[in-house]
Amino acid sequence: DQQVKQNSPSLSVQEGRISILNCDYTNSMFDYFLWYKKYPAEGPTFLISISSIKDKNEDGRFTVFLNKSAKHLSLHIVPSQPGDSAVYFCAASSYSGGGADGLTFGKGTHLIIQP
Amino acid sequence: DAGITQSPRHKVTETGTPVTLRCHQTENHRYMYWYRQDPGHGLRLIHYSYGVKDTDKGEVSDGYSVSRSKTEDFLLTLESATSSQTSVYFCAISRDGGSYNEQFFGPGTRLTVL
């Protein structure tokens, strides 16, 4: 039973355009959401996060949107650059643990930026 | 850079042998985690620690044990390795004084069990 779902295993986007990565969750106890970026043979790198009390968080080219009623979040990257090619993981933590008891991850989406 | 190192970075072993992976942090944060990453599964939590000698199980803890005798080191042990434990193992920390939700990862250990 997967609690965090990334239904697109891969996504190809042209350089300069917007990349939109999607994530759905089923556990209503999740109250904090994160996106990680991962290059091959490296550990995941924290990218951006959002608390459930917000619906948007922005950091430079990266924006995360949260729709609590739909249990859906998305990561927008504008403009997409070649260095953005990586696997992106959506992750969540629950109110009860405050994140201290670990994160629940999706399976990841491989973003490929085409020149 | 969260100052996390993992050793070894690569290991090949045989079924039935014991294996210990080490995670070392330089910043002495309280919370440390072990995850495994497998194709089609994302990252899954194995065990975590909230202080010296304080540990708890995660989602996929069967076949694994952990120990934390010093703040800076968190060891993951496979008592008798099986082929299903072939995976990439990541250690992570949460920074004290920050959000425990935001975890920072080491470079990973690729383990192959033949």
PDB file of C-alpha atoms in Angstrom:
ATOM      1  CA  ASP A   1       0.000   0.000   0.000  1.00  0.00           C
ATOM      2  CA  GLN A   2       1.849   3.015  -1.311  1.00  0.00           C
ATOM      3  CA  GLN A   3       1.182   6.178   0.673  1.00  0.00           C
ATOM      4  CA  VAL A   4       3.144   8.529  -1.591  1.00  0.00           C
ATOM      5  CA  LYS A   5       2.706   8.047  -5.324  1.00  0.00           C
ATOM      6  CA  GLN A   6       4.600   9.450  -8.248  1.00  0.00           C
ATOM      7  CA  ASN A   7       2.770   8.035 -11.211  1.00  0.00           C
ATOM      8  CA  SER A   8       5.131   9.234 -13.921  1.00  0.00           C
ATOM      9  CA  PRO A   9       8.362   7.194 -13.946  1.00  0.00           C
ATOM     10  CA  SER A  10       9.882   9.623 -16.437  1.00  0.00           C
ATOM     11  CA  LEU A  11       9.309  13.041 -17.946  1.00  0.00           C
ATOM     12  CA  SER A  12      11.043  14.701 -20.884  1.00  0.00           C
ATOM     13  CA  VAL A  13      11.039  18.506 -21.161  1.00  0.00           C
ATOM     14  CA  GLN A  14      12.729  20.893 -23.515  1.00  0.00           C
ATOM     15  CA  GLU A  15      15.372  23.212 -22.074  1.00  0.00           C
ATOM     16  CA  GLY A  16      13.910  26.581 -21.125  1.00  0.00           C
ATOM     17  CA  ARG A  17      10.367  25.264 -20.704  1.00  0.00           C
ATOM     18  CA  ILE A  18       8.507  24.481 -17.501  1.00  0.00           C
ATOM     19  CA  SER A  19       8.886  21.069 -15.844  1.00  0.00           C
ATOM     20  CA  ILE A  20       5.959  19.915 -13.722  1.00  0.00           C
ATOM     21  CA  LEU A  21       6.399  16.879 -11.495  1.00  0.00           C
ATOM     22  CA  ASN A  22       3.398  15.471  -9.701  1.00  0.00           C
ATOM     23  CA  CYS A  23       2.888  13.605  -6.448  1.00  0.00           C
ATOM     24  CA  ASP A  24      -0.203  12.187  -4.739  1.00  0.00           C
ATOM     25  CA  TYR A  25      -0.562  10.942  -1.190  1.00  0.00           C
ATOM     26  CA  THR A  26      -3.140   8.885   0.652  1.00  0.00           C
ATOM     27  CA  ASN A  27      -2.290   9.341   4.329  1.00  0.00           C
ATOM     28  CA  SER A  28      -4.245  12.212   5.874  1.00  0.00           C
ATOM     29  CA  MET A  29      -1.735  12.365   8.734  1.00  0.00           C
ATOM     30  CA  PHE A  30       0.978  13.692   6.430  1.00  0.00           C
ATOM     31  CA  ASP A  31       1.505  17.362   7.143  1.00  0.00           C
ATOM     32  CA  TYR A  32       4.899  18.176   5.661  1.00  0.00           C
ATOM     33  CA  PHE A  33       6.106  17.490   2.151  1.00  0.00           C
ATOM     34  CA  LEU A  34       9.515  17.614   0.553  1.00  0.00           C
ATOM     35  CA  TRP A  35      11.142  17.233  -2.830  1.00  0.00           C
ATOM     36  CA  TYR A  36      14.563  15.691  -3.272  1.00  0.00           C
ATOM     37  CA  LYS A  37      16.757  15.585  -6.334  1.00  0.00           C
ATOM     38  CA  LYS A  38      19.093  12.671  -6.987  1.00  0.00           C
ATOM     39  CA  TYR A  39      21.927  12.241  -9.427  1.00  0.00           C
ATOM     40  CA  PRO A  40      23.323   8.748 -10.179  1.00  0.00           C
ATOM     41  CA  ALA A  41      25.782   7.431  -7.585  1.00  0.00           C
ATOM     42  CA  GLU A  42      25.001  10.288  -5.190  1.00  0.00           C
ATOM     43  CA  GLY A  43      22.720  10.704  -2.204  1.00  0.00           C
ATOM     44  CA  PRO A  44      19.419  12.577  -2.516  1.00  0.00           C
ATOM     45  CA  THR A  45      19.709  16.338  -2.150  1.00  0.00           C
ATOM     46  CA  PHE A  46      17.000  18.344  -0.405  1.00  0.00           C
ATOM     47  CA  LEU A  47      15.369  20.757  -2.830  1.00  0.00           C
ATOM     48  CA  ILE A  48      12.281  22.413  -1.372  1.00  0.00           C
ATOM     49  CA  SER A  49       9.547  21.701   1.169  1.00  0.00           C
ATOM     50  CA  ILE A  50       6.065  22.827   2.145  1.00  0.00           C
ATOM     51  CA  SER A  51       4.012  22.628   5.292  1.00  0.00           C
ATOM     52  CA  SER A  52       0.355  21.636   5.105  1.00  0.00           C
ATOM     53  CA  ILE A  53      -0.663  25.072   6.369  1.00  0.00           C
ATOM     54  CA  LYS A  54       0.545  26.582   3.101  1.00  0.00           C
ATOM     55  CA  ASP A  55      -0.461  26.029  -0.504  1.00  0.00           C
ATOM     56  CA  LYS A  56       2.649  27.360  -2.192  1.00  0.00           C
ATOM     57  CA  ASN A  57       6.341  27.713  -1.504  1.00  0.00           C
ATOM     58  CA  GLU A  58       8.852  29.257  -3.865  1.00  0.00           C
ATOM     59  CA  ASP A  59      12.629  29.144  -4.003  1.00  0.00           C
ATOM     60  CA  GLY A  60      14.244  30.581  -7.092  1.00  0.00           C
ATOM     61  CA  ARG A  61      13.299  28.474 -10.105  1.00  0.00           C
ATOM     62  CA  PHE A  62      11.497  25.932  -7.938  1.00  0.00           C
ATOM     63  CA  THR A  63       7.921  26.210  -6.705  1.00  0.00           C
ATOM     64  CA  VAL A  64       5.934  23.582  -4.856  1.00  0.00           C
ATOM     65  CA  PHE A  65       2.134  23.691  -4.826  1.00  0.00           C
ATOM     66  CA  LEU A  66       0.008  21.777  -2.346  1.00  0.00           C
ATOM     67  CA  ASN A  67      -3.672  20.936  -2.790  1.00  0.00           C
ATOM     68  CA  LYS A  68      -4.715  19.339   0.498  1.00  0.00           C
ATOM     69  CA  SER A  69      -8.273  18.560  -0.523  1.00  0.00           C
ATOM     70  CA  ALA A  70      -6.996  16.593  -3.509  1.00  0.00           C
ATOM     71  CA  LYS A  71      -4.008  15.188  -1.579  1.00  0.00           C
ATOM     72  CA  HIS A  72      -1.814  16.340  -4.425  1.00  0.00           C
ATOM     73  CA  LEU A  73       1.380  18.324  -4.730  1.00  0.00           C
ATOM     74  CA  SER A  74       3.462  19.389  -7.657  1.00  0.00           C
ATOM     75  CA  LEU A  75       6.942  20.763  -8.249  1.00  0.00           C
ATOM     76  CA  HIS A  76       7.390  23.382 -10.962  1.00  0.00           C
ATOM     77  CA  ILE A  77      10.812  24.149 -12.374  1.00  0.00           C
ATOM     78  CA  VAL A  78      11.019  27.288 -14.507  1.00  0.00           C
ATOM     79  CA  PRO A  79      12.990  27.562 -16.701  1.00  0.00           C
ATOM     80  CA  SER A  80      14.290  24.019 -16.971  1.00  0.00           C
ATOM     81  CA  GLN A  81      18.036  23.681 -17.379  1.00  0.00           C
ATOM     82  CA  PRO A  82      20.235  20.721 -18.434  1.00  0.00           C
ATOM     83  CA  GLY A  83      21.533  20.352 -14.870  1.00  0.00           C
ATOM     84  CA  ASP A  84      17.974  19.655 -13.740  1.00  0.00           C
ATOM     85  CA  SER A  85      18.129  16.223 -15.376  1.00  0.00           C
ATOM     86  CA  ALA A  86      17.910  13.866 -12.393  1.00  0.00           C
ATOM     87  CA  VAL A  87      15.495  11.668 -10.464  1.00  0.00           C
ATOM     88  CA  TYR A  88      13.095  13.643  -8.287  1.00  0.00           C
ATOM     89  CA  PHE A  89      11.581  12.102  -5.172  1.00  0.00           C
ATOM     90  CA  CYS A  90       8.523  13.341  -3.370  1.00  0.00           C
ATOM     91  CA  ALA A  91       8.539  12.644   0.386  1.00  0.00           C
ATOM     92  CA  ALA A  92       6.198  13.202   3.304  1.00  0.00           C
ATOM     93  CA  SER A  93       6.225  13.171   7.078  1.00  0.00           C
ATOM     94  CA  SER A  94       3.404  12.856   9.559  1.00  0.00           C
ATOM     95  CA  TYR A  95       2.216  15.232  12.235  1.00  0.00           C
ATOM     96  CA  SER A  96       2.694  12.645  14.959  1.00  0.00           C
ATOM     97  CA  GLY A  97       6.380  12.184  14.272  1.00  0.00           C
ATOM     98  CA  GLY A  98       7.231  15.714  13.213  1.00  0.00           C
ATOM     99  CA  GLY A  99       9.536  14.126  10.692  1.00  0.00           C
ATOM    100  CA  ALA A 100      11.792  12.755  13.408  1.00  0.00           C
ATOM    101  CA  ASP A 101      10.558   9.215  12.809  1.00  0.00           C
ATOM    102  CA  GLY A 102      11.506   9.223   9.133  1.00  0.00           C
ATOM    103  CA  LEU A 103      10.140  10.164   5.744  1.00  0.00           C
ATOM    104  CA  THR A 104       7.895   8.244   3.361  1.00  0.00           C
ATOM    105  CA  PHE A 105       9.085   8.472  -0.225  1.00  0.00           C
ATOM    106  CA  GLY A 106       7.515   8.051  -3.614  1.00  0.00           C
ATOM    107  CA  LYS A 107       9.190   5.912  -6.271  1.00  0.00           C
ATOM    108  CA  GLY A 108      10.647   8.896  -8.088  1.00  0.00           C
ATOM    109  CA  THR A 109      10.328  10.570 -11.490  1.00  0.00           C
ATOM    110  CA  HIS A 110      13.260  10.697 -13.883  1.00  0.00           C
ATOM    111  CA  LEU A 111      13.321  14.171 -15.419  1.00  0.00           C
ATOM    112  CA  ILE A 112      15.195  14.509 -18.688  1.00  0.00           C
ATOM    113  CA  ILE A 113      15.875  17.990 -20.030  1.00  0.00           C
ATOM    114  CA  GLN A 114      16.279  17.958 -23.791  1.00  0.00           C
ATOM    115  CA  PRO A 115      18.539  20.598 -25.397  1.00  0.00           C
TER     116      PRO A 115
ATOM    117  CA  ASP B   1      27.292  19.701   2.941  1.00  0.00           C
ATOM    118  CA  ALA B   2      25.943  17.948   6.049  1.00  0.00           C
ATOM    119  CA  GLY B   3      29.253  16.258   6.852  1.00  0.00           C
ATOM    120  CA  ILE B   4      28.002  12.700   6.373  1.00  0.00           C
ATOM    121  CA  THR B   5      30.267   9.918   5.220  1.00  0.00           C
ATOM    122  CA  GLN B   6      29.439   6.282   4.625  1.00  0.00           C
ATOM    123  CA  SER B   7      31.761   3.318   4.531  1.00  0.00           C
ATOM    124  CA  PRO B   8      32.349   1.230   2.619  1.00  0.00           C
ATOM    125  CA  ARG B   9      31.007   2.872  -0.541  1.00  0.00           C
ATOM    126  CA  HIS B  10      30.815  -0.448  -2.347  1.00  0.00           C
ATOM    127  CA  LYS B  11      30.748  -3.996  -1.038  1.00  0.00           C
ATOM    128  CA  VAL B  12      30.229  -7.422  -2.539  1.00  0.00           C
ATOM    129  CA  THR B  13      29.552 -10.262  -0.149  1.00  0.00           C
ATOM    130  CA  GLU B  14      28.138 -13.754  -0.109  1.00  0.00           C
ATOM    131  CA  THR B  15      24.829 -15.011   1.221  1.00  0.00           C
ATOM    132  CA  GLY B  16      24.979 -15.845   4.900  1.00  0.00           C
ATOM    133  CA  THR B  17      27.876 -13.577   5.823  1.00  0.00           C
ATOM    134  CA  PRO B  18      27.511 -10.719   8.319  1.00  0.00           C
ATOM    135  CA  VAL B  19      27.916  -7.182   6.987  1.00  0.00           C
ATOM    136  CA  THR B  20      28.218  -3.871   8.830  1.00  0.00           C
ATOM    137  CA  LEU B  21      27.784  -0.503   7.182  1.00  0.00           C
ATOM    138  CA  ARG B  22      28.969   2.647   8.903  1.00  0.00           C
ATOM    139  CA  CYS B  23      27.554   6.143   8.847  1.00  0.00           C
ATOM    140  CA  HIS B  24      29.601   8.954  10.337  1.00  0.00           C
ATOM    141  CA  GLN B  25      28.550  12.576  10.855  1.00  0.00           C
ATOM    142  CA  THR B  26      30.765  15.456  11.879  1.00  0.00           C
ATOM    143  CA  GLU B  27      28.078  17.739  13.346  1.00  0.00           C
ATOM    144  CA  ASN B  28      26.802  15.602  16.266  1.00  0.00           C
ATOM    145  CA  HIS B  29      23.086  15.829  15.454  1.00  0.00           C
ATOM    146  CA  ARG B  30      20.728  13.662  17.463  1.00  0.00           C
ATOM    147  CA  TYR B  31      18.664  12.063  14.692  1.00  0.00           C
ATOM    148  CA  MET B  32      20.146   9.609  12.223  1.00  0.00           C
ATOM    149  CA  TYR B  33      18.446   7.292   9.740  1.00  0.00           C
ATOM    150  CA  TRP B  34      19.130   4.325   7.490  1.00  0.00           C
ATOM    151  CA  TYR B  35      17.207   3.927   4.222  1.00  0.00           C
ATOM    152  CA  ARG B  36      17.495   1.498   1.351  1.00  0.00           C
ATOM    153  CA  GLN B  37      16.768   2.345  -2.259  1.00  0.00           C
ATOM    154  CA  ASP B  38      15.593  -0.271  -4.717  1.00  0.00           C
ATOM    155  CA  PRO B  39      14.291   0.048  -8.276  1.00  0.00           C
ATOM    156  CA  GLY B  40      10.543   0.532  -8.210  1.00  0.00           C
ATOM    157  CA  HIS B  41      10.452   1.320  -4.490  1.00  0.00           C
ATOM    158  CA  GLY B  42      11.996   4.721  -3.908  1.00  0.00           C
ATOM    159  CA  LEU B  43      13.668   5.024  -0.499  1.00  0.00           C
ATOM    160  CA  ARG B  44      12.378   3.022   2.450  1.00  0.00           C
ATOM    161  CA  LEU B  45      13.235   3.559   6.109  1.00  0.00           C
ATOM    162  CA  ILE B  46      15.057   0.679   7.821  1.00  0.00           C
ATOM    163  CA  HIS B  47      15.887   2.028  11.302  1.00  0.00           C
ATOM    164  CA  TYR B  48      16.442   5.367  12.921  1.00  0.00           C
ATOM    165  CA  SER B  49      18.094   6.714  16.058  1.00  0.00           C
ATOM    166  CA  TYR B  50      17.204   9.656  18.274  1.00  0.00           C
ATOM    167  CA  GLY B  51      20.282   9.537  20.464  1.00  0.00           C
ATOM    168  CA  VAL B  52      23.056   7.336  21.776  1.00  0.00           C
ATOM    169  CA  LYS B  53      21.639   3.841  22.348  1.00  0.00           C
ATOM    170  CA  ASP B  54      18.152   5.056  21.359  1.00  0.00           C
ATOM    171  CA  THR B  55      16.916   3.421  18.174  1.00  0.00           C
ATOM    172  CA  ASP B  56      13.638   2.377  16.613  1.00  0.00           C
ATOM    173  CA  LYS B  57      12.413   0.326  13.681  1.00  0.00           C
ATOM    174  CA  GLY B  58      11.298   1.637  10.343  1.00  0.00           C
ATOM    175  CA  GLU B  59       9.191   0.195   7.552  1.00  0.00           C
ATOM    176  CA  VAL B  60      11.618  -2.540   6.412  1.00  0.00           C
ATOM    177  CA  SER B  61      13.600  -3.479   9.532  1.00  0.00           C
ATOM    178  CA  ASP B  62      13.459  -7.294   9.263  1.00  0.00           C
ATOM    179  CA  GLY B  63      16.946  -8.765   8.837  1.00  0.00           C
ATOM    180  CA  TYR B  64      18.686  -5.595  10.024  1.00  0.00           C
ATOM    181  CA  SER B  65      19.983  -4.355  13.347  1.00  0.00           C
ATOM    182  CA  VAL B  66      21.538  -1.036  14.299  1.00  0.00           C
ATOM    183  CA  SER B  67      23.741   0.356  16.992  1.00  0.00           C
ATOM    184  CA  ARG B  68      24.695   3.827  18.116  1.00  0.00           C
ATOM    185  CA  SER B  69      27.331   3.932  20.826  1.00  0.00           C
ATOM    186  CA  LYS B  70      28.572   7.416  19.886  1.00  0.00           C
ATOM    187  CA  THR B  71      26.623  10.412  18.639  1.00  0.00           C
ATOM    188  CA  GLU B  72      28.636  10.609  15.451  1.00  0.00           C
ATOM    189  CA  ASP B  73      28.354   6.966  14.347  1.00  0.00           C
ATOM    190  CA  PHE B  74      25.320   4.910  13.339  1.00  0.00           C
ATOM    191  CA  LEU B  75      25.994   1.317  12.311  1.00  0.00           C
ATOM    192  CA  LEU B  76      23.722  -0.901  10.234  1.00  0.00           C
ATOM    193  CA  THR B  77      24.299  -4.647  10.499  1.00  0.00           C
ATOM    194  CA  LEU B  78      23.006  -7.454   8.338  1.00  0.00           C
ATOM    195  CA  GLU B  79      23.499 -10.462  10.606  1.00  0.00           C
ATOM    196  CA  SER B  80      23.262 -12.963   7.751  1.00  0.00           C
ATOM    197  CA  ALA B  81      23.066 -11.271   4.367  1.00  0.00           C
ATOM    198  CA  THR B  82      20.543 -12.464   1.775  1.00  0.00           C
ATOM    199  CA  SER B  83      20.250 -11.663  -1.917  1.00  0.00           C
ATOM    200  CA  SER B  84      17.103  -9.633  -1.191  1.00  0.00           C
ATOM    201  CA  GLN B  85      19.308  -7.210   0.752  1.00  0.00           C
ATOM    202  CA  THR B  86      21.210  -6.262  -2.387  1.00  0.00           C
ATOM    203  CA  SER B  87      20.487  -2.552  -2.492  1.00  0.00           C
ATOM    204  CA  VAL B  88      21.868   0.940  -2.156  1.00  0.00           C
ATOM    205  CA  TYR B  89      21.893   2.056   1.462  1.00  0.00           C
ATOM    206  CA  PHE B  90      21.663   5.705   2.451  1.00  0.00           C
ATOM    207  CA  CYS B  91      22.285   7.264   5.809  1.00  0.00           C
ATOM    208  CA  ALA B  92      20.618  10.560   6.691  1.00  0.00           C
ATOM    209  CA  ILE B  93      20.546  13.090   9.514  1.00  0.00           C
ATOM    210  CA  SER B  94      18.124  15.726  10.721  1.00  0.00           C
ATOM    211  CA  ARG B  95      19.758  18.878  11.992  1.00  0.00           C
ATOM    212  CA  ASP B  96      19.191  19.808  15.632  1.00  0.00           C
ATOM    213  CA  GLY B  97      17.625  23.221  15.829  1.00  0.00           C
ATOM    214  CA  GLY B  98      16.091  22.887  12.403  1.00  0.00           C
ATOM    215  CA  SER B  99      13.075  21.086  11.074  1.00  0.00           C
ATOM    216  CA  TYR B 100      13.363  17.376  11.725  1.00  0.00           C
ATOM    217  CA  ASN B 101      11.369  16.916   8.556  1.00  0.00           C
ATOM    218  CA  GLU B 102      14.309  18.030   6.443  1.00  0.00           C
ATOM    219  CA  GLN B 103      16.792  15.213   6.226  1.00  0.00           C
ATOM    220  CA  PHE B 104      20.223  15.334   4.639  1.00  0.00           C
ATOM    221  CA  PHE B 105      21.725  12.276   3.031  1.00  0.00           C
ATOM    222  CA  GLY B 106      25.119  10.666   2.742  1.00  0.00           C
ATOM    223  CA  PRO B 107      26.571   9.436  -0.570  1.00  0.00           C
ATOM    224  CA  GLY B 108      25.304   5.859  -0.173  1.00  0.00           C
ATOM    225  CA  THR B 109      26.742   2.346  -0.002  1.00  0.00           C
ATOM    226  CA  ARG B 110      26.102  -0.073  -2.836  1.00  0.00           C
ATOM    227  CA  LEU B 111      25.837  -3.591  -1.416  1.00  0.00           C
ATOM    228  CA  THR B 112      25.695  -6.701  -3.567  1.00  0.00           C
ATOM    229  CA  VAL B 113      24.894 -10.052  -1.950  1.00  0.00           C
ATOM    230  CA  LEU B 114      25.754 -13.008  -4.180  1.00  0.00           C
TER     231      LEU B 114
END
